[in-house]
Structures are given as C-alpha cells and as structure tokens.
Amino acid sequence: MGIMKEISVKALAKINLGLDVVRRREDGYHEVKMVMQTIHLFDRLEMKKTAGGITMTTNLSFLPTNENNLVYKAAKLLMDEFQVKGGVDIHLEKFIPVAAGMAGGSSDAAAALVGINRMFQLGLTKRQLMERGVQIGADVPYCVMRGTALAEGIGEKLTSLPGVPMCYVLIGKPGINVSTKFVYENLHADSLQYHPDIDGMVASIEKGDLCGITDRMGNVLETVTCKHYPVIEQMKGILKEHGAVNALMSGSGPTVFGIFTDDQNAKEAYEAMQEAGLARQL
C-alpha cells in the first residue's frame, strides 16, 4: 500500500471526573492525581501530503499556525525524527472551546502525531506515540490513549481504566477564558482542606458503579477558579437543580459539566442553561 495522500483525524475533548493536586514539586510543576474521560466533542484535522515543509491553517483567526501551535510542533517532532521526505498541509477545524479545561490543544497535538504516523507509515505503536507526546505537553499522552484513565505524576503516568457506565454529559463553557498558569500559581497545594477520593473513584469505575463515581467527583482547582468567577458555581447549581447527579468544573476551567442518567433531564438542564444565558451555544 502506498503512502496516503490525505487523511482526516479526530481530536477528542476530555473532562476530569476527579482532579487532585498532591503537591507542588521543587521544579514548580504540580503532582496530580486525576481521572480523565474522553467525550464525543472533537476537533478535526485534515492532513494532505505536500512536496515539502509544514503548512497549517485553522478556522480560528487568533490561533498561531507556526511552531507556537502544538499541532505544528507535533508534526515537526515526528517528521524531524524520521527525516520524512515530503511535507504536510494541516487544516485544523476547531469545535472544542479554546482555554476551556478540556485539553483541546493537547488533543489536537495527539491527533497530529497519530495522523503523521499513519500518513507516512512510520510504524510507531500507540505507546511509542505517547512517549513522544509528553515532550509536547503533559496531557498529550492521555489524548493519544483516550478512554477512561487515571493520570498521575504531572499527568504523564497513565493507567487505563474500564469505561464509565452509560450516562449523559452536558457541558457548558461560560464566556470567560481562564489561564491554567494563573490557576496553578494561585493554588495553595500544600494547605488544601479537601482532597477528592480518587482511589475510591477508581474502585467505583472498576465496579461499574456510576453513583460511586459521581459521589466522588471533585476538583481542587475549583478553590481558585470559583473564587474569581462565581458564574462557575451558578452553572453547577443549575445543572444540579435540573437533575444532574453531580456537576463539576473540568481541568482549570471554566468549563462545567453535569452527569445525567436521564436524557430528558439533560435536555431540561440544557434549556435552563440557555435561559440563564450563562453559557453560549457551541
């Protein structure tokens, strides 16, 4: 089979069902313990083979299309390592909100690694792509892996978990952007009053116990983000009032999601969220 001329790759968004920060390390990084879950909201990368170099376009004019973009960085990483002859043109169609705590950029980079590997038949396994992904960002290996996983270390130590039982997820992003750097810089990791029970959540996932999972949902970064942006608590309130078993901020925010066992409740919560005007429709 010849080398593919063009391919299309999906980049899936993630939410954190649980996010704990264990400590701040000497190097300034934070040691985390979190449960990650991919959801069916995705960006798309259209990749075409060219004569040489990397060119990139995107549907959002404010995103860089050079080495400051993680997609470009990921493509370059593999093409340099394997001295790929020929080039690639990548069009990134974004649907995952930017700076939303849903790993959009990391997932795009992961999709670029998968796409380049496939297009130029580099023969790398998923594990080998994950090892390279960590050079681009801590969430990239998980975004290559996908599914339900426990992430430890700075997010790069991953343990695959069974899938979460069937449920509905409603996601809302308020019209604010939150800098991950700001949130971590203002987190007092060593004096947190509360730590979510991540081990208990993992045990519930292994048992397939949805209530056990939702009862233990928690995110220590809310201590920073909610203080600065009260809209996050308001959105969680609306989701719970309308039947969400639980609601949480994802990542460093400001995206909020609710878990529902009933699609009718999820629809009602969606309408209530629209009426409150707290989140814009994607």
PDB file of C-alpha atoms in Angstrom:
ATOM      1  CA  MET A   1       0.000   0.000   0.000  1.00  0.00           C
ATOM      2  CA  GLY A   2       1.379   3.432  -0.979  1.00  0.00           C
ATOM      3  CA  ILE A   3       1.675   6.341   1.376  1.00  0.00           C
ATOM      4  CA  MET A   4      -1.673   8.028   1.923  1.00  0.00           C
ATOM      5  CA  LYS A   5      -2.233  11.336   0.148  1.00  0.00           C
ATOM      6  CA  GLU A   6      -4.718  12.710   2.664  1.00  0.00           C
ATOM      7  CA  ILE A   7      -6.391  11.718   5.894  1.00  0.00           C
ATOM      8  CA  SER A   8      -8.802  13.148   8.414  1.00  0.00           C
ATOM      9  CA  VAL A   9      -8.220  12.627  12.152  1.00  0.00           C
ATOM     10  CA  LYS A  10     -10.499  13.420  15.099  1.00  0.00           C
ATOM     11  CA  ALA A  11      -9.163  15.096  18.235  1.00  0.00           C
ATOM     12  CA  LEU A  12     -11.453  14.285  21.179  1.00  0.00           C
ATOM     13  CA  ALA A  13     -12.056  16.599  24.138  1.00  0.00           C
ATOM     14  CA  LYS A  14     -11.629  15.395  27.711  1.00  0.00           C
ATOM     15  CA  ILE A  15     -13.210  16.136  31.054  1.00  0.00           C
ATOM     16  CA  ASN A  16     -11.797  15.402  34.505  1.00  0.00           C
ATOM     17  CA  LEU A  17     -14.167  13.342  36.636  1.00  0.00           C
ATOM     18  CA  GLY A  18     -11.774  13.949  39.514  1.00  0.00           C
ATOM     19  CA  LEU A  19      -8.735  16.194  39.861  1.00  0.00           C
ATOM     20  CA  ASP A  20      -6.473  16.285  42.900  1.00  0.00           C
ATOM     21  CA  VAL A  21      -3.179  18.079  43.325  1.00  0.00           C
ATOM     22  CA  VAL A  22      -0.967  16.058  45.625  1.00  0.00           C
ATOM     23  CA  ARG A  23       1.861  18.575  46.000  1.00  0.00           C
ATOM     24  CA  ARG A  24       3.899  21.279  44.333  1.00  0.00           C
ATOM     25  CA  ARG A  25       7.258  19.882  43.312  1.00  0.00           C
ATOM     26  CA  GLU A  26      10.620  21.644  43.696  1.00  0.00           C
ATOM     27  CA  ASP A  27      10.714  22.303  39.938  1.00  0.00           C
ATOM     28  CA  GLY A  28       7.433  24.242  40.157  1.00  0.00           C
ATOM     29  CA  TYR A  29       5.346  21.530  38.491  1.00  0.00           C
ATOM     30  CA  HIS A  30       2.369  20.159  40.365  1.00  0.00           C
ATOM     31  CA  GLU A  31       1.959  16.479  41.067  1.00  0.00           C
ATOM     32  CA  VAL A  32      -1.592  15.482  40.222  1.00  0.00           C
ATOM     33  CA  LYS A  33      -3.898  12.527  40.567  1.00  0.00           C
ATOM     34  CA  MET A  34      -6.866  12.687  38.240  1.00  0.00           C
ATOM     35  CA  VAL A  35      -9.423  10.637  36.390  1.00  0.00           C
ATOM     36  CA  MET A  36      -9.706  11.615  32.745  1.00  0.00           C
ATOM     37  CA  GLN A  37     -12.522  10.778  30.348  1.00  0.00           C
ATOM     38  CA  THR A  38     -12.795  11.500  26.624  1.00  0.00           C
ATOM     39  CA  ILE A  39     -16.141  12.733  25.358  1.00  0.00           C
ATOM     40  CA  HIS A  40     -17.679  12.908  21.915  1.00  0.00           C
ATOM     41  CA  LEU A  41     -16.881  16.547  21.222  1.00  0.00           C
ATOM     42  CA  PHE A  42     -13.975  16.856  18.819  1.00  0.00           C
ATOM     43  CA  ASP A  43     -11.814  18.983  16.570  1.00  0.00           C
ATOM     44  CA  ARG A  44     -10.894  17.667  13.145  1.00  0.00           C
ATOM     45  CA  LEU A  45      -7.502  17.673  11.428  1.00  0.00           C
ATOM     46  CA  GLU A  46      -7.490  17.381   7.625  1.00  0.00           C
ATOM     47  CA  MET A  47      -3.976  16.387   6.544  1.00  0.00           C
ATOM     48  CA  LYS A  48      -2.658  16.406   2.969  1.00  0.00           C
ATOM     49  CA  LYS A  49       0.729  15.329   1.693  1.00  0.00           C
ATOM     50  CA  THR A  50       2.779  18.096   0.017  1.00  0.00           C
ATOM     51  CA  ALA A  51       6.204  18.410  -1.620  1.00  0.00           C
ATOM     52  CA  GLY A  52       7.909  19.752   1.489  1.00  0.00           C
ATOM     53  CA  GLY A  53       7.641  21.595   4.795  1.00  0.00           C
ATOM     54  CA  ILE A  54       4.681  22.006   7.165  1.00  0.00           C
ATOM     55  CA  THR A  55       1.884  24.422   6.367  1.00  0.00           C
ATOM     56  CA  MET A  56      -1.101  24.969   8.592  1.00  0.00           C
ATOM     57  CA  THR A  57      -4.474  26.718   8.529  1.00  0.00           C
ATOM     58  CA  THR A  58      -7.277  26.892  11.081  1.00  0.00           C
ATOM     59  CA  ASN A  59     -10.866  28.146  11.261  1.00  0.00           C
ATOM     60  CA  LEU A  60      -9.980  30.456  14.196  1.00  0.00           C
ATOM     61  CA  SER A  61      -8.021  33.500  13.079  1.00  0.00           C
ATOM     62  CA  PHE A  62      -6.459  34.130  16.504  1.00  0.00           C
ATOM     63  CA  LEU A  63      -4.640  30.778  16.695  1.00  0.00           C
ATOM     64  CA  PRO A  64      -0.982  30.631  15.634  1.00  0.00           C
ATOM     65  CA  THR A  65      -0.187  28.420  12.630  1.00  0.00           C
ATOM     66  CA  ASN A  66       3.574  28.133  13.217  1.00  0.00           C
ATOM     67  CA  GLU A  67       5.713  26.314  15.820  1.00  0.00           C
ATOM     68  CA  ASN A  68       3.682  28.093  18.528  1.00  0.00           C
ATOM     69  CA  ASN A  69       0.822  25.762  17.661  1.00  0.00           C
ATOM     70  CA  LEU A  70       1.007  22.320  19.294  1.00  0.00           C
ATOM     71  CA  VAL A  71      -0.212  20.650  16.087  1.00  0.00           C
ATOM     72  CA  TYR A  72       2.684  22.117  14.129  1.00  0.00           C
ATOM     73  CA  LYS A  73       5.065  21.177  16.952  1.00  0.00           C
ATOM     74  CA  ALA A  74       3.801  17.555  16.989  1.00  0.00           C
ATOM     75  CA  ALA A  75       4.070  17.155  13.204  1.00  0.00           C
ATOM     76  CA  LYS A  76       7.587  18.641  13.222  1.00  0.00           C
ATOM     77  CA  LEU A  77       8.702  16.378  16.094  1.00  0.00           C
ATOM     78  CA  LEU A  78       7.940  13.181  14.149  1.00  0.00           C
ATOM     79  CA  MET A  79       8.973  14.476  10.720  1.00  0.00           C
ATOM     80  CA  ASP A  80      12.366  15.606  12.060  1.00  0.00           C
ATOM     81  CA  GLU A  81      12.968  12.385  13.979  1.00  0.00           C
ATOM     82  CA  PHE A  82      12.192  10.179  10.977  1.00  0.00           C
ATOM     83  CA  GLN A  83      13.652  12.592   8.406  1.00  0.00           C
ATOM     84  CA  VAL A  84      10.412  12.415   6.474  1.00  0.00           C
ATOM     85  CA  LYS A  85      10.778  13.252   2.803  1.00  0.00           C
ATOM     86  CA  GLY A  86       7.895  15.387   1.672  1.00  0.00           C
ATOM     87  CA  GLY A  87       5.718  17.711   3.687  1.00  0.00           C
ATOM     88  CA  VAL A  88       2.239  18.092   5.044  1.00  0.00           C
ATOM     89  CA  ASP A  89      -0.522  20.661   4.937  1.00  0.00           C
ATOM     90  CA  ILE A  90      -2.778  20.560   8.001  1.00  0.00           C
ATOM     91  CA  HIS A  91      -6.149  22.247   8.340  1.00  0.00           C
ATOM     92  CA  LEU A  92      -7.395  22.349  11.916  1.00  0.00           C
ATOM     93  CA  GLU A  93     -11.153  22.771  12.333  1.00  0.00           C
ATOM     94  CA  LYS A  94     -11.777  23.709  15.989  1.00  0.00           C
ATOM     95  CA  PHE A  95     -15.003  22.862  17.817  1.00  0.00           C
ATOM     96  CA  ILE A  96     -13.613  22.303  21.321  1.00  0.00           C
ATOM     97  CA  PRO A  97     -13.576  25.694  23.066  1.00  0.00           C
ATOM     98  CA  VAL A  98     -10.103  27.193  23.491  1.00  0.00           C
ATOM     99  CA  ALA A  99      -8.674  27.638  27.039  1.00  0.00           C
ATOM    100  CA  ALA A 100     -11.625  25.734  28.470  1.00  0.00           C
ATOM    101  CA  GLY A 101     -10.036  22.997  30.589  1.00  0.00           C
ATOM    102  CA  MET A 102     -10.885  20.331  28.003  1.00  0.00           C
ATOM    103  CA  ALA A 103      -7.391  19.649  26.619  1.00  0.00           C
ATOM    104  CA  GLY A 104      -8.295  20.874  23.132  1.00  0.00           C
ATOM    105  CA  GLY A 105      -4.728  21.866  22.213  1.00  0.00           C
ATOM    106  CA  SER A 106      -3.233  18.669  23.638  1.00  0.00           C
ATOM    107  CA  SER A 107      -5.786  16.561  21.809  1.00  0.00           C
ATOM    108  CA  ASP A 108      -5.031  18.352  18.523  1.00  0.00           C
ATOM    109  CA  ALA A 109      -1.326  17.588  19.051  1.00  0.00           C
ATOM    110  CA  ALA A 110      -2.147  13.933  19.798  1.00  0.00           C
ATOM    111  CA  ALA A 111      -4.219  13.714  16.602  1.00  0.00           C
ATOM    112  CA  ALA A 112      -1.322  15.224  14.633  1.00  0.00           C
ATOM    113  CA  LEU A 113       1.038  12.517  15.989  1.00  0.00           C
ATOM    114  CA  VAL A 114      -1.462   9.789  15.065  1.00  0.00           C
ATOM    115  CA  GLY A 115      -2.040  11.327  11.621  1.00  0.00           C
ATOM    116  CA  ILE A 116       1.646  11.785  10.705  1.00  0.00           C
ATOM    117  CA  ASN A 117       2.426   8.256  11.929  1.00  0.00           C
ATOM    118  CA  ARG A 118      -0.335   6.857   9.726  1.00  0.00           C
ATOM    119  CA  MET A 119       0.240   9.070   6.697  1.00  0.00           C
ATOM    120  CA  PHE A 120       3.982   8.423   6.429  1.00  0.00           C
ATOM    121  CA  GLN A 121       3.703   4.846   7.747  1.00  0.00           C
ATOM    122  CA  LEU A 122       6.278   5.386  10.496  1.00  0.00           C
ATOM    123  CA  GLY A 123       5.100   2.219  12.256  1.00  0.00           C
ATOM    124  CA  LEU A 124       5.015   3.652  15.780  1.00  0.00           C
ATOM    125  CA  THR A 125       2.774   1.954  18.342  1.00  0.00           C
ATOM    126  CA  LYS A 126       0.311   3.890  20.490  1.00  0.00           C
ATOM    127  CA  ARG A 127       2.737   3.551  23.426  1.00  0.00           C
ATOM    128  CA  GLN A 128       5.617   4.996  21.334  1.00  0.00           C
ATOM    129  CA  LEU A 129       3.439   7.927  20.242  1.00  0.00           C
ATOM    130  CA  MET A 130       2.534   8.548  23.902  1.00  0.00           C
ATOM    131  CA  GLU A 131       6.234   8.602  24.854  1.00  0.00           C
ATOM    132  CA  ARG A 132       6.874  11.278  22.246  1.00  0.00           C
ATOM    133  CA  GLY A 133       3.732  13.215  23.149  1.00  0.00           C
ATOM    134  CA  VAL A 134       4.976  14.041  26.644  1.00  0.00           C
ATOM    135  CA  GLN A 135       7.639  16.293  25.052  1.00  0.00           C
ATOM    136  CA  ILE A 136       4.809  18.473  23.723  1.00  0.00           C
ATOM    137  CA  GLY A 137       2.615  18.612  26.813  1.00  0.00           C
ATOM    138  CA  ALA A 138       1.630  16.634  29.913  1.00  0.00           C
ATOM    139  CA  ASP A 139      -1.909  15.884  28.619  1.00  0.00           C
ATOM    140  CA  VAL A 140      -0.800  14.743  25.147  1.00  0.00           C
ATOM    141  CA  PRO A 141      -0.033  11.075  26.031  1.00  0.00           C
ATOM    142  CA  TYR A 142      -3.514  10.719  27.530  1.00  0.00           C
ATOM    143  CA  CYS A 143      -5.076  12.274  24.420  1.00  0.00           C
ATOM    144  CA  VAL A 144      -3.314   9.648  22.298  1.00  0.00           C
ATOM    145  CA  MET A 145      -4.597   6.904  24.625  1.00  0.00           C
ATOM    146  CA  ARG A 146      -8.194   8.155  25.125  1.00  0.00           C
ATOM    147  CA  GLY A 147     -10.997   6.493  27.091  1.00  0.00           C
ATOM    148  CA  THR A 148     -11.079   6.437  30.893  1.00  0.00           C
ATOM    149  CA  ALA A 149      -7.737   6.702  32.683  1.00  0.00           C
ATOM    150  CA  LEU A 150      -6.035   7.514  35.947  1.00  0.00           C
ATOM    151  CA  ALA A 151      -3.285  10.118  35.431  1.00  0.00           C
ATOM    152  CA  GLU A 152      -0.525  10.644  37.991  1.00  0.00           C
ATOM    153  CA  GLY A 153       2.855  12.398  38.164  1.00  0.00           C
ATOM    154  CA  ILE A 154       2.480  15.627  36.149  1.00  0.00           C
ATOM    155  CA  GLY A 155      -0.245  13.845  34.185  1.00  0.00           C
ATOM    156  CA  GLU A 156       2.042  11.596  32.163  1.00  0.00           C
ATOM    157  CA  LYS A 157       1.799   8.404  34.287  1.00  0.00           C
ATOM    158  CA  LEU A 158      -1.302   6.743  32.915  1.00  0.00           C
ATOM    159  CA  THR A 159      -3.322   3.704  33.914  1.00  0.00           C
ATOM    160  CA  SER A 160      -6.110   2.663  31.582  1.00  0.00           C
ATOM    161  CA  LEU A 161      -9.457   2.029  33.314  1.00  0.00           C
ATOM    162  CA  PRO A 162     -12.684   0.304  32.208  1.00  0.00           C
ATOM    163  CA  GLY A 163     -15.214   2.616  30.536  1.00  0.00           C
ATOM    164  CA  VAL A 164     -17.596   4.583  32.744  1.00  0.00           C
ATOM    165  CA  PRO A 165     -21.198   3.227  32.736  1.00  0.00           C
ATOM    166  CA  MET A 166     -23.637   4.733  30.232  1.00  0.00           C
ATOM    167  CA  CYS A 167     -24.649   8.290  31.114  1.00  0.00           C
ATOM    168  CA  TYR A 168     -25.287  11.684  29.521  1.00  0.00           C
ATOM    169  CA  VAL A 169     -22.885  14.596  29.850  1.00  0.00           C
ATOM    170  CA  LEU A 170     -23.942  18.216  29.413  1.00  0.00           C
ATOM    171  CA  ILE A 171     -21.128  20.719  29.018  1.00  0.00           C
ATOM    172  CA  GLY A 172     -21.273  24.472  29.400  1.00  0.00           C
ATOM    173  CA  LYS A 173     -18.487  27.000  28.963  1.00  0.00           C
ATOM    174  CA  PRO A 174     -19.104  30.484  30.322  1.00  0.00           C
ATOM    175  CA  GLY A 175     -17.878  33.374  28.165  1.00  0.00           C
ATOM    176  CA  ILE A 176     -14.606  33.769  30.060  1.00  0.00           C
ATOM    177  CA  ASN A 177     -11.146  32.354  29.455  1.00  0.00           C
ATOM    178  CA  VAL A 178      -9.084  31.057  32.316  1.00  0.00           C
ATOM    179  CA  SER A 179      -5.310  30.708  32.211  1.00  0.00           C
ATOM    180  CA  THR A 180      -4.147  27.331  33.521  1.00  0.00           C
ATOM    181  CA  LYS A 181      -0.917  29.004  34.640  1.00  0.00           C
ATOM    182  CA  PHE A 182      -2.867  31.562  36.721  1.00  0.00           C
ATOM    183  CA  VAL A 183      -4.897  28.819  38.417  1.00  0.00           C
ATOM    184  CA  TYR A 184      -1.893  26.700  39.365  1.00  0.00           C
ATOM    185  CA  GLU A 185       0.099  29.743  40.518  1.00  0.00           C
ATOM    186  CA  ASN A 186      -2.725  30.701  42.873  1.00  0.00           C
ATOM    187  CA  LEU A 187      -3.367  27.210  44.180  1.00  0.00           C
ATOM    188  CA  HIS A 188      -2.142  26.607  47.710  1.00  0.00           C
ATOM    189  CA  ALA A 189      -1.382  22.952  47.076  1.00  0.00           C
ATOM    190  CA  ASP A 190       0.121  22.295  50.496  1.00  0.00           C
ATOM    191  CA  SER A 191      -2.752  23.715  52.521  1.00  0.00           C
ATOM    192  CA  LEU A 192      -5.789  22.292  50.708  1.00  0.00           C
ATOM    193  CA  GLN A 193      -8.599  21.496  53.146  1.00  0.00           C
ATOM    194  CA  TYR A 194     -10.137  18.884  50.896  1.00  0.00           C
ATOM    195  CA  HIS A 195      -8.901  16.159  48.574  1.00  0.00           C
ATOM    196  CA  PRO A 196     -11.272  14.173  46.365  1.00  0.00           C
ATOM    197  CA  ASP A 197     -11.235  10.409  46.910  1.00  0.00           C
ATOM    198  CA  ILE A 198      -9.601   9.437  43.624  1.00  0.00           C
ATOM    199  CA  ASP A 199      -8.787   5.883  44.764  1.00  0.00           C
ATOM    200  CA  GLY A 200     -12.441   5.375  45.687  1.00  0.00           C
ATOM    201  CA  MET A 201     -13.477   6.718  42.288  1.00  0.00           C
ATOM    202  CA  VAL A 202     -11.125   4.299  40.512  1.00  0.00           C
ATOM    203  CA  ALA A 203     -12.572   1.406  42.559  1.00  0.00           C
ATOM    204  CA  SER A 204     -16.119   2.517  41.586  1.00  0.00           C
ATOM    205  CA  ILE A 205     -15.110   2.674  37.900  1.00  0.00           C
ATOM    206  CA  GLU A 206     -13.725  -0.851  38.153  1.00  0.00           C
ATOM    207  CA  LYS A 207     -17.033  -1.989  39.697  1.00  0.00           C
ATOM    208  CA  GLY A 208     -19.087  -0.114  37.089  1.00  0.00           C
ATOM    209  CA  ASP A 209     -20.831   1.844  39.858  1.00  0.00           C
ATOM    210  CA  LEU A 210     -21.954   5.197  38.406  1.00  0.00           C
ATOM    211  CA  CYS A 211     -23.207   6.552  41.758  1.00  0.00           C
ATOM    212  CA  GLY A 212     -19.905   5.685  43.374  1.00  0.00           C
ATOM    213  CA  ILE A 213     -18.163   7.656  40.637  1.00  0.00           C
ATOM    214  CA  THR A 214     -20.412  10.729  40.712  1.00  0.00           C
ATOM    215  CA  ASP A 215     -20.434  10.862  44.544  1.00  0.00           C
ATOM    216  CA  ARG A 216     -16.663  11.252  44.478  1.00  0.00           C
ATOM    217  CA  MET A 217     -16.425  13.882  41.733  1.00  0.00           C
ATOM    218  CA  GLY A 218     -14.189  16.715  42.915  1.00  0.00           C
ATOM    219  CA  ASN A 219     -11.656  19.184  41.528  1.00  0.00           C
ATOM    220  CA  VAL A 220      -9.291  21.062  43.845  1.00  0.00           C
ATOM    221  CA  LEU A 221      -8.676  23.743  41.179  1.00  0.00           C
ATOM    222  CA  GLU A 222     -12.217  24.987  41.831  1.00  0.00           C
ATOM    223  CA  THR A 223     -10.813  26.570  45.015  1.00  0.00           C
ATOM    224  CA  VAL A 224      -9.037  29.106  42.794  1.00  0.00           C
ATOM    225  CA  THR A 225     -11.279  29.438  39.735  1.00  0.00           C
ATOM    226  CA  CYS A 226     -14.655  29.598  41.526  1.00  0.00           C
ATOM    227  CA  LYS A 227     -13.371  32.336  43.810  1.00  0.00           C
ATOM    228  CA  HIS A 228     -12.535  34.520  40.808  1.00  0.00           C
ATOM    229  CA  TYR A 229     -15.502  33.508  38.633  1.00  0.00           C
ATOM    230  CA  PRO A 230     -18.749  32.970  40.586  1.00  0.00           C
ATOM    231  CA  VAL A 231     -20.515  32.011  37.327  1.00  0.00           C
ATOM    232  CA  ILE A 232     -18.977  28.522  37.690  1.00  0.00           C
ATOM    233  CA  GLU A 233     -20.878  27.793  40.926  1.00  0.00           C
ATOM    234  CA  GLN A 234     -24.055  29.237  39.355  1.00  0.00           C
ATOM    235  CA  MET A 235     -23.759  26.871  36.407  1.00  0.00           C
ATOM    236  CA  LYS A 236     -23.143  23.863  38.646  1.00  0.00           C
ATOM    237  CA  GLY A 237     -26.235  24.874  40.626  1.00  0.00           C
ATOM    238  CA  ILE A 238     -28.436  24.997  37.526  1.00  0.00           C
ATOM    239  CA  LEU A 239     -27.221  21.581  36.366  1.00  0.00           C
ATOM    240  CA  LYS A 240     -27.932  20.002  39.757  1.00  0.00           C
ATOM    241  CA  GLU A 241     -31.339  21.687  40.092  1.00  0.00           C
ATOM    242  CA  HIS A 242     -32.302  20.123  36.789  1.00  0.00           C
ATOM    243  CA  GLY A 243     -31.412  16.558  37.616  1.00  0.00           C
ATOM    244  CA  ALA A 244     -27.637  16.281  37.232  1.00  0.00           C
ATOM    245  CA  VAL A 245     -26.406  13.548  39.569  1.00  0.00           C
ATOM    246  CA  ASN A 246     -23.396  15.799  40.071  1.00  0.00           C
ATOM    247  CA  ALA A 247     -21.633  18.702  38.354  1.00  0.00           C
ATOM    248  CA  LEU A 248     -18.014  19.786  38.295  1.00  0.00           C
ATOM    249  CA  MET A 249     -15.562  22.176  36.687  1.00  0.00           C
ATOM    250  CA  SER A 250     -13.236  20.445  34.212  1.00  0.00           C
ATOM    251  CA  GLY A 251      -9.469  20.950  34.401  1.00  0.00           C
ATOM    252  CA  SER A 252      -8.533  24.504  35.323  1.00  0.00           C
ATOM    253  CA  GLY A 253     -11.907  25.659  33.988  1.00  0.00           C
ATOM    254  CA  PRO A 254     -14.021  27.451  33.190  1.00  0.00           C
ATOM    255  CA  THR A 255     -15.958  24.610  31.503  1.00  0.00           C
ATOM    256  CA  VAL A 256     -18.542  22.964  33.736  1.00  0.00           C
ATOM    257  CA  PHE A 257     -20.172  19.613  33.078  1.00  0.00           C
ATOM    258  CA  GLY A 258     -23.071  17.723  34.609  1.00  0.00           C
ATOM    259  CA  ILE A 259     -23.621  13.962  34.576  1.00  0.00           C
ATOM    260  CA  PHE A 260     -27.177  12.747  33.948  1.00  0.00           C
ATOM    261  CA  THR A 261     -28.677   9.284  33.945  1.00  0.00           C
ATOM    262  CA  ASP A 262     -31.726  10.507  32.055  1.00  0.00           C
ATOM    263  CA  ASP A 263     -31.575  12.266  28.688  1.00  0.00           C
ATOM    264  CA  GLN A 264     -34.833  14.129  29.413  1.00  0.00           C
ATOM    265  CA  ASN A 265     -33.241  15.767  32.473  1.00  0.00           C
ATOM    266  CA  ALA A 266     -30.181  16.629  30.418  1.00  0.00           C
ATOM    267  CA  LYS A 267     -32.413  18.350  27.829  1.00  0.00           C
ATOM    268  CA  GLU A 268     -34.210  20.335  30.542  1.00  0.00           C
ATOM    269  CA  ALA A 269     -30.901  21.384  32.073  1.00  0.00           C
ATOM    270  CA  TYR A 270     -29.704  22.444  28.622  1.00  0.00           C
ATOM    271  CA  GLU A 271     -32.766  24.651  28.197  1.00  0.00           C
ATOM    272  CA  ALA A 272     -32.362  26.117  31.700  1.00  0.00           C
ATOM    273  CA  MET A 273     -28.731  26.905  30.948  1.00  0.00           C
ATOM    274  CA  GLN A 274     -29.761  28.626  27.706  1.00  0.00           C
ATOM    275  CA  GLU A 275     -32.370  30.702  29.525  1.00  0.00           C
ATOM    276  CA  ALA A 276     -29.925  31.755  32.227  1.00  0.00           C
ATOM    277  CA  GLY A 277     -27.596  32.947  29.464  1.00  0.00           C
ATOM    278  CA  LEU A 278     -24.537  31.812  31.396  1.00  0.00           C
ATOM    279  CA  ALA A 279     -23.015  29.782  28.583  1.00  0.00           C
ATOM    280  CA  ARG A 280     -23.097  30.324  24.865  1.00  0.00           C
ATOM    281  CA  GLN A 281     -24.232  27.644  22.473  1.00  0.00           C
ATOM    282  CA  LEU A 282     -21.444  25.928  20.560  1.00  0.00           C
TER     283      LEU A 282
END
